[in-house]
CSV table of C-alpha atoms and ligand atoms in Angstrom, one decimal:
chain,number,residue,atom,x,y,z
Z,780,UNK,CA,0.0,0.0,0.0
Z,781,UNK,CA,1.2,3.5,-0.8
Z,782,UNK,CA,2.3,5.4,2.3
Z,783,UNK,CA,4.1,8.6,3.0
Z,784,UNK,CA,6.0,9.7,6.1
Z,785,UNK,CA,5.0,12.7,8.1
Z,786,UNK,CA,6.6,13.6,11.5
Z,787,UNK,CA,8.2,10.1,11.3
Z,788,UNK,CA,4.8,8.4,11.2
Z,789,UNK,CA,3.5,6.4,8.3
Z,790,UNK,CA,0.3,7.8,6.8
Z,791,UNK,CA,-1.6,5.7,4.3
Z,792,UNK,CA,-2.1,7.5,1.0
Z,793,UNK,CA,-5.4,6.1,-0.4
Z,794,UNK,CA,-7.7,3.1,-0.6
Z,795,UNK,CA,-6.8,1.1,-3.6
Z,796,UNK,CA,-10.0,0.7,-5.8
Z,797,UNK,CA,-12.5,-1.5,-3.9
Z,798,UNK,CA,-9.8,-3.4,-2.0
Z,799,UNK,CA,-10.7,-4.0,1.7
Z,800,UNK,CA,-7.7,-2.7,3.4
Z,801,UNK,CA,-7.8,-4.2,6.9
Z,802,UNK,CA,-4.5,-2.8,8.2
Z,803,UNK,CA,-4.9,0.7,6.9
Z,804,UNK,CA,-3.6,2.5,9.9
Z,805,UNK,CA,-1.8,-0.4,11.5
Z,806,UNK,CA,1.5,1.4,11.6
Z,807,UNK,CA,0.3,4.0,14.1
Z,808,UNK,CA,0.2,2.8,17.7
Z,809,UNK,CA,-1.3,4.8,20.6
Z,810,UNK,CA,2.2,5.3,21.9
Z,811,UNK,CA,3.2,6.9,18.6
Z,812,UNK,CA,0.2,9.2,18.9
Z,813,UNK,CA,1.3,10.4,22.3
Z,814,UNK,CA,5.1,10.4,21.6
Z,815,UNK,CA,5.1,11.9,18.2
Z,816,UNK,CA,2.5,14.5,19.3
Z,817,UNK,CA,0.2,14.2,16.3
Z,818,UNK,CA,-2.1,17.1,16.3
Z,819,UNK,CA,-5.7,16.7,17.5
Z,820,UNK,CA,-6.9,17.0,13.9
Z,821,UNK,CA,-4.8,14.1,12.8
Z,822,UNK,CA,-5.9,12.0,15.7
Z,823,UNK,CA,-9.5,12.7,14.8
Z,824,UNK,CA,-8.9,11.9,11.2
Z,825,UNK,CA,-7.2,8.6,12.1
Z,826,UNK,CA,-9.7,7.4,14.6
Z,827,UNK,CA,-12.7,8.3,12.5
Z,828,UNK,CA,-11.2,6.8,9.4
Z,829,UNK,CA,-10.9,3.5,11.4
Z,830,UNK,CA,-14.5,3.8,12.4
Z,831,UNK,CA,-15.8,4.8,8.9
Z,832,UNK,CA,-14.0,1.9,7.3
Z,833,UNK,CA,-16.1,-1.0,8.6
Z,834,UNK,CA,-19.6,0.3,7.7
Z,835,UNK,CA,-18.2,1.5,4.4
Z,836,UNK,CA,-17.0,-2.0,3.5
Z,837,UNK,CA,-20.3,-3.5,4.6
Z,838,UNK,CA,-22.3,-1.0,2.5
Z,839,UNK,CA,-20.1,-1.9,-0.4
Z,840,UNK,CA,-20.5,-5.6,0.1
Z,841,UNK,CA,-24.3,-5.3,0.3
Z,842,UNK,CA,-24.5,-3.2,-2.7
Z,843,UNK,CA,-22.4,-5.8,-4.6
Z,844,UNK,CA,-24.7,-8.6,-3.5
Z,845,UNK,CA,-27.8,-6.6,-4.7
Z,846,UNK,CA,-26.0,-5.9,-8.0
Z,847,UNK,CA,-25.1,-9.6,-8.5
Z,848,UNK,CA,-28.4,-11.1,-7.5
Z,849,UNK,CA,-30.9,-8.4,-8.6
Z,850,UNK,CA,-32.5,-10.7,-11.2
Z,851,UNK,CA,-33.2,-13.8,-9.0
Z,852,UNK,CA,-33.1,-12.5,-5.5
Z,853,UNK,CA,-35.7,-13.7,-3.0
Z,854,UNK,CA,-37.6,-10.9,-1.2
Z,855,UNK,CA,-36.2,-11.9,2.2
Z,856,UNK,CA,-32.6,-11.5,1.1
Z,857,UNK,CA,-33.4,-8.2,-0.6
Z,858,UNK,CA,-34.8,-6.9,2.6
Z,859,UNK,CA,-31.8,-8.0,4.6
Z,860,UNK,CA,-29.4,-6.3,2.1
Z,861,UNK,CA,-31.3,-3.1,2.1
Z,862,UNK,CA,-31.6,-3.1,5.9
Z,863,UNK,CA,-27.9,-3.6,6.1
Z,864,UNK,CA,-27.2,-0.7,3.7
Z,865,UNK,CA,-29.6,1.5,5.7
Z,866,UNK,CA,-28.2,0.6,9.1
Z,867,UNK,CA,-24.6,1.2,8.0
Z,868,UNK,CA,-25.6,4.5,6.5
Z,869,UNK,CA,-26.9,5.4,10.0
Z,870,UNK,CA,-23.5,4.3,11.5
Z,871,UNK,CA,-21.7,6.7,9.2
Z,872,UNK,CA,-24.2,9.4,9.9
Z,873,UNK,CA,-23.6,8.9,13.6
Z,874,UNK,CA,-19.9,9.3,13.5
Z,875,UNK,CA,-20.0,12.2,11.1
Z,876,UNK,CA,-22.6,14.0,13.2
Z,877,UNK,CA,-20.6,13.4,16.3
Z,878,UNK,CA,-17.5,15.1,14.7
Z,879,UNK,CA,-19.6,18.0,13.4
Z,880,UNK,CA,-21.5,18.5,16.7
Z,881,UNK,CA,-18.3,18.4,18.8
Z,882,UNK,CA,-16.4,20.7,16.5
Z,883,UNK,CA,-19.3,23.2,16.4
Z,884,UNK,CA,-19.7,23.1,20.2
Z,885,UNK,CA,-16.0,23.5,20.9
Z,886,UNK,CA,-15.8,26.4,18.5
Z,887,UNK,CA,-18.6,28.0,20.4
Z,888,UNK,CA,-20.7,28.0,17.3
Z,889,UNK,CA,-23.5,25.6,18.1
Z,890,UNK,CA,-26.9,27.3,18.3
Z,891,UNK,CA,-29.1,25.6,20.7
Z,892,UNK,CA,-32.7,25.0,19.5
Z,893,UNK,CA,-34.3,25.4,22.9
Z,894,UNK,CA,-37.8,24.0,23.7
Z,895,UNK,CA,-39.9,23.3,26.8
Z,896,UNK,CA,-40.4,19.5,26.8
Z,897,UNK,CA,-41.6,16.8,29.2
Z,898,UNK,CA,-38.3,15.1,29.7
Z,899,UNK,CA,-39.8,12.2,31.6
Z,900,UNK,CA,-41.8,11.3,28.5
Z,901,UNK,CA,-38.8,11.6,26.2
Z,902,UNK,CA,-36.5,9.4,28.3
Z,903,UNK,CA,-39.3,6.8,29.0
Z,904,UNK,CA,-40.2,6.6,25.3
Z,905,UNK,CA,-36.5,6.0,24.3
Z,906,UNK,CA,-36.3,3.2,26.9
Z,907,UNK,CA,-39.5,1.6,25.7
Z,908,UNK,CA,-38.3,1.9,22.1
Z,909,UNK,CA,-35.1,0.0,22.6
Z,910,UNK,CA,-36.3,-2.5,25.2
Z,911,UNK,CA,-37.4,-5.3,22.8
Z,912,UNK,CA,-34.0,-5.3,21.0
Z,913,UNK,CA,-32.1,-5.2,24.3
Z,914,UNK,CA,-34.1,-8.2,25.5
Z,915,UNK,CA,-33.2,-10.0,22.3
Z,916,UNK,CA,-29.5,-9.4,23.2
Z,917,UNK,CA,-30.1,-11.1,26.6
Z,918,UNK,CA,-30.2,-7.9,28.6
Z,919,UNK,CA,-32.9,-6.0,30.5
Z,920,UNK,CA,-33.6,-2.3,30.6
Z,921,UNK,CA,-35.8,-0.6,33.2
Z,922,UNK,CA,-37.0,2.9,33.6
Z,923,UNK,CA,-37.9,4.5,37.0
Z,924,UNK,CA,-39.0,8.0,37.9
Z,925,UNK,CA,-40.3,9.9,40.9
Z,926,UNK,CA,-42.5,12.1,38.8
Z,927,UNK,CA,-44.8,11.5,35.8
Z,928,UNK,CA,-43.9,14.8,34.1
Z,929,UNK,CA,-41.2,17.4,34.3
Z,930,UNK,CA,-41.0,20.3,31.9
Z,931,UNK,CA,-37.4,21.5,31.2
Z,932,UNK,CA,-35.8,23.7,28.7
Z,933,UNK,CA,-33.5,21.8,26.4
Z,934,UNK,CA,-32.4,21.3,22.8
Z,935,UNK,CA,-34.2,17.9,22.9
Z,936,UNK,CA,-32.5,16.5,19.8
Z,937,UNK,CA,-29.0,17.4,21.0
Z,938,UNK,CA,-29.6,16.5,24.6
Z,939,UNK,CA,-31.2,13.2,23.5
Z,940,UNK,CA,-27.9,12.4,21.7
Z,941,UNK,CA,-26.0,12.7,25.0
Z,942,UNK,CA,-28.4,10.4,26.9
Z,943,UNK,CA,-28.6,7.9,24.1
Z,944,UNK,CA,-24.8,7.7,24.0
Z,945,UNK,CA,-24.6,6.9,27.7
Z,946,UNK,CA,-27.4,4.3,27.4
Z,947,UNK,CA,-25.8,2.8,24.3
Z,948,UNK,CA,-22.5,2.5,26.2
Z,949,UNK,CA,-24.3,0.8,29.1
Z,950,UNK,CA,-25.7,-1.7,26.6
Z,951,UNK,CA,-22.3,-2.2,24.8
Z,952,UNK,CA,-20.4,-2.9,28.1
Z,953,UNK,CA,-23.1,-5.1,29.8
Z,954,UNK,CA,-22.6,-8.7,30.4
Z,955,UNK,CA,-25.0,-11.4,29.3
Z,956,UNK,CA,-28.1,-11.3,31.5
Z,957,UNK,CA,-27.2,-7.8,32.7
Z,958,UNK,CA,-29.7,-5.1,33.7
Z,959,UNK,CA,-29.5,-1.4,32.8
Z,960,UNK,CA,-31.5,1.0,35.0
Z,961,UNK,CA,-32.4,4.4,33.7
Z,962,UNK,CA,-33.6,6.5,36.6
Z,963,UNK,CA,-35.1,10.0,36.5
Z,964,UNK,CA,-35.2,12.1,39.7
Z,965,UNK,CA,-36.8,15.5,40.1
Z,966,UNK,CA,-35.1,17.3,42.9
Z,967,UNK,CA,-37.1,20.5,42.1
Z,968,UNK,CA,-34.0,22.8,41.8
Z,969,UNK,CA,-32.3,20.3,39.6
Z,970,UNK,CA,-33.0,17.0,37.8
Z,971,UNK,CA,-30.9,13.9,37.6
Z,972,UNK,CA,-30.8,11.2,35.0
Z,973,UNK,CA,-28.8,8.1,36.2
Z,974,UNK,CA,-27.8,5.3,33.9
Z,975,UNK,CA,-26.6,2.3,35.8
Z,976,UNK,CA,-25.3,-1.0,34.5
Z,977,UNK,CA,-23.9,-4.1,36.1
Z,978,UNK,CA,-21.5,-4.7,33.2
Z,979,UNK,CA,-17.7,-4.9,32.8
Z,980,UNK,CA,-17.1,-1.7,34.8
Z,981,UNK,CA,-14.2,0.8,34.4
Z,982,UNK,CA,-10.9,0.7,36.3
Z,983,UNK,CA,-10.5,3.8,38.5
Z,984,UNK,CA,-7.3,4.8,36.7
Z,985,UNK,CA,-9.3,5.3,33.5
Z,986,UNK,CA,-12.4,6.9,34.9
Z,987,UNK,CA,-11.3,10.5,34.2
Z,988,UNK,CA,-10.0,9.7,30.8
Z,989,UNK,CA,-13.3,8.4,29.3
Z,990,UNK,CA,-14.7,11.9,29.0
Z,991,UNK,CA,-11.7,12.9,26.8
Z,992,UNK,CA,-11.3,12.3,23.2
Z,993,UNK,CA,-10.5,8.7,22.3
Z,994,UNK,CA,-10.7,7.7,26.0
Z,995,UNK,CA,-11.3,4.1,25.3
Z,996,UNK,CA,-10.3,2.0,28.3
Z,997,UNK,CA,-9.0,-1.0,26.6
Z,998,UNK,CA,-9.4,-1.6,22.9
Z,999,UNK,CA,-9.2,-5.4,23.4
Z,1000,UNK,CA,-12.2,-5.2,25.7
Z,1001,UNK,CA,-14.3,-2.8,23.7
Z,1002,UNK,CA,-13.6,-4.2,20.3
Z,1003,UNK,CA,-16.6,-6.5,20.5
Z,1004,UNK,CA,-18.5,-3.2,20.6
Z,1005,UNK,CA,-16.9,-0.7,18.3
Z,1006,UNK,CA,-16.9,3.0,18.9
Z,1007,UNK,CA,-15.4,6.3,17.8
Z,1008,UNK,CA,-14.0,7.2,21.3
Z,1009,UNK,CA,-15.6,10.6,21.1
Z,1010,UNK,CA,-19.1,9.7,22.3
Z,1011,UNK,CA,-18.6,10.7,26.0
Z,1012,UNK,CA,-16.6,13.7,25.1
Z,1013,UNK,CA,-19.5,14.9,23.0
Z,1014,UNK,CA,-22.1,13.9,25.7
Z,1015,UNK,CA,-20.1,16.0,28.3
Z,1016,UNK,CA,-19.9,19.0,25.9
Z,1017,UNK,CA,-23.7,18.8,25.3
Z,1018,UNK,CA,-24.6,18.5,28.9
Z,1019,UNK,CA,-22.3,21.4,29.9
Z,1020,UNK,CA,-23.9,23.5,27.1
Z,1021,UNK,CA,-27.2,22.9,29.0
Z,1022,UNK,CA,-25.5,24.2,32.2
Z,1023,UNK,CA,-25.3,20.6,33.6
Z,1024,UNK,CA,-22.7,18.2,34.7
Z,1025,UNK,CA,-22.0,14.5,33.9
Z,1026,UNK,CA,-20.0,12.2,36.2
Z,1027,UNK,CA,-19.3,8.5,36.4
Z,1028,UNK,CA,-18.7,6.0,39.2
Z,1029,UNK,CA,-17.6,2.5,38.5
Z,1030,UNK,CA,-16.1,-0.7,39.8
Z,1031,UNK,CA,-14.3,-3.1,37.6
Z,1032,UNK,CA,-16.3,-6.2,36.8
Z,1033,UNK,CA,-19.3,-4.9,38.8
Z,1034,UNK,CA,-20.7,-2.1,36.7
Z,1035,UNK,CA,-20.9,1.7,36.1
Z,1036,UNK,CA,-23.2,4.5,37.0
Z,1037,UNK,CA,-23.4,7.7,34.9
Z,1038,UNK,CA,-25.1,10.7,36.4
Z,1039,UNK,CA,-26.4,13.7,34.4
Z,1040,UNK,CA,-27.5,16.7,36.5
Z,1041,UNK,CA,-29.1,19.8,35.1
Z,1042,UNK,CA,-29.7,22.7,37.4
Z,1043,UNK,CA,-33.1,24.4,37.1
Z,1044,UNK,CA,-33.4,26.8,40.0
Z,1045,UNK,CA,-30.3,29.1,39.8
Z,1046,UNK,CA,-30.4,32.5,38.0
Z,1047,UNK,CA,-28.6,32.5,34.7
Z,1048,UNK,CA,-29.4,28.9,33.9
Z,1049,UNK,CA,-31.0,28.2,30.5
Z,1050,UNK,CA,-34.1,27.3,32.4
Z,1051,UNK,CA,-34.5,30.7,34.1
Z,1052,UNK,CA,-33.6,32.8,31.1
Z,1053,UNK,CA,-36.0,31.1,28.7
Z,1054,UNK,CA,-39.3,33.0,28.7
Z,1055,UNK,CA,-41.4,31.1,26.2
Z,1056,UNK,CA,-44.2,29.1,28.0
Z,1057,UNK,CA,-45.2,27.1,25.0
Z,1058,UNK,CA,-44.8,23.4,25.4
Z,1059,UNK,CA,-43.3,21.4,22.6
Z,1060,UNK,CA,-45.3,18.4,21.5
Z,1061,UNK,CA,-42.8,15.6,21.3
Z,1062,UNK,CA,-41.8,14.7,17.8
Z,1063,UNK,CA,-41.6,10.9,17.9
Z,1064,UNK,CA,-40.3,10.7,14.3
Z,1065,UNK,CA,-37.2,12.7,15.2
Z,1066,UNK,CA,-36.7,10.6,18.4
Z,1067,UNK,CA,-37.1,7.3,16.4
Z,1068,UNK,CA,-34.6,8.5,13.8
Z,1069,UNK,CA,-32.2,9.5,16.6
Z,1070,UNK,CA,-32.5,6.1,18.3
Z,1071,UNK,CA,-31.8,4.4,14.9
Z,1072,UNK,CA,-28.7,6.4,14.4
Z,1073,UNK,CA,-27.3,6.3,18.0
Z,1074,UNK,CA,-27.8,2.5,18.3
Z,1075,UNK,CA,-26.8,1.7,14.7
Z,1076,UNK,CA,-23.5,0.2,15.9
Z,1077,UNK,CA,-25.2,-2.1,18.3
Z,1078,UNK,CA,-28.4,-3.3,16.6
Z,1079,UNK,CA,-30.7,-2.6,13.7
Z,1080,UNK,CA,-34.1,-1.4,14.8
Z,1081,UNK,CA,-36.3,-1.6,11.7
I,1536,ADP,P1,-16.9,4.7,22.3
I,1536,ADP,O1,-17.6,5.3,21.2
I,1536,ADP,O2,-15.6,4.1,22.1
I,1536,ADP,O3,-17.8,3.9,23.2
I,1536,ADP,P2,-17.2,6.7,24.4
I,1536,ADP,O4,-16.6,8.1,24.5
I,1536,ADP,O5,-18.7,6.7,24.3
I,1536,ADP,O6,-16.5,6.0,23.1
I,1536,ADP,O7,-16.7,5.8,25.6
I,1536,ADP,C1,-15.3,5.8,25.9
I,1536,ADP,C2,-14.9,4.6,26.6
I,1536,ADP,O8,-15.4,4.6,28.0
I,1536,ADP,C3,-15.4,3.3,26.0
I,1536,ADP,O9,-14.7,2.9,24.9
I,1536,ADP,C4,-15.3,2.3,27.2
I,1536,ADP,O10,-14.0,1.9,27.3
I,1536,ADP,C5,-15.6,3.2,28.4
I,1536,ADP,N1,-17.0,3.2,28.8
I,1536,ADP,C6,-18.0,4.0,28.6
I,1536,ADP,N2,-19.2,3.7,29.2
I,1536,ADP,C7,-18.9,2.5,29.8
I,1536,ADP,C8,-19.7,1.6,30.6
I,1536,ADP,N3,-21.0,1.8,30.8
I,1536,ADP,N4,-19.1,0.5,31.0
I,1536,ADP,C9,-17.8,0.2,30.8
I,1536,ADP,N5,-17.0,1.0,30.1
I,1536,ADP,C10,-17.5,2.2,29.6
């Protein structure tokens, strides 16, 4: 494969035709990245290229199968291939959106689309939507709340992405038979959404790192469930943009609890500054689409 050297690191030049290049970036180790001080942009490019490769190859394979078998294909097969194409398009969309959202937030250029929504209804709907597929994976997901409704001011689509990311991690890192608990608590002056799993857990020495770019704990552990390594960094940025905080507690082999807290009472919070009393009717189509995209690397909800 054609390569060129930059800062002493081998950078692949291009994909050759339709060849599936498994070891595209093999030459660059994590140590290299730290030692050779590759810029953040290069890191982003490298990690995302890794992540974009797999779905791209699958889309290509599915397209080839359709092409080859178009004349005598059975309907079932056709549906499978088309679903595979769609799901992998969602995967690409997810990673590309993550990069775009994170870049815009960090540049201070993201314009929140604030609305007054019943957050309990949104979170409960998401849990109900994914529950059947989670059950098929041999896991359980439960939702608990101390109130039936709570109206908060959020950019529901953006905020939804952060919660979905944390839930999807809980699913990815659960053990067979595991349970994920999504718990909403209204503390009046603030709200908390807790996502608890009894999965593989995170070693204390990595806990701080997971909210940073590419903070994957152990690639060998997480490879069964792939990821871009920027999901939690983006989730943190989104939650902070809403004036909130995210934190994690974990015990190795016992599980993890992520807590998202949004203040409501203080002056200067989004909640106090927003003057529009209109309530946004929840747009289930948008939430469905969001769930498809955010869970596309775990399962295909068709
Ligand atoms: P990724 O897309 O790789 O999952 P994230 O930023 O969402 O990236 O997560 C970073 C890393 O944090 C994961 O790769 C994993 O090592 C660890 N992690 C996140 N959530 C959990 C969890 N619930 N249980 C165990 N490990 C987790």
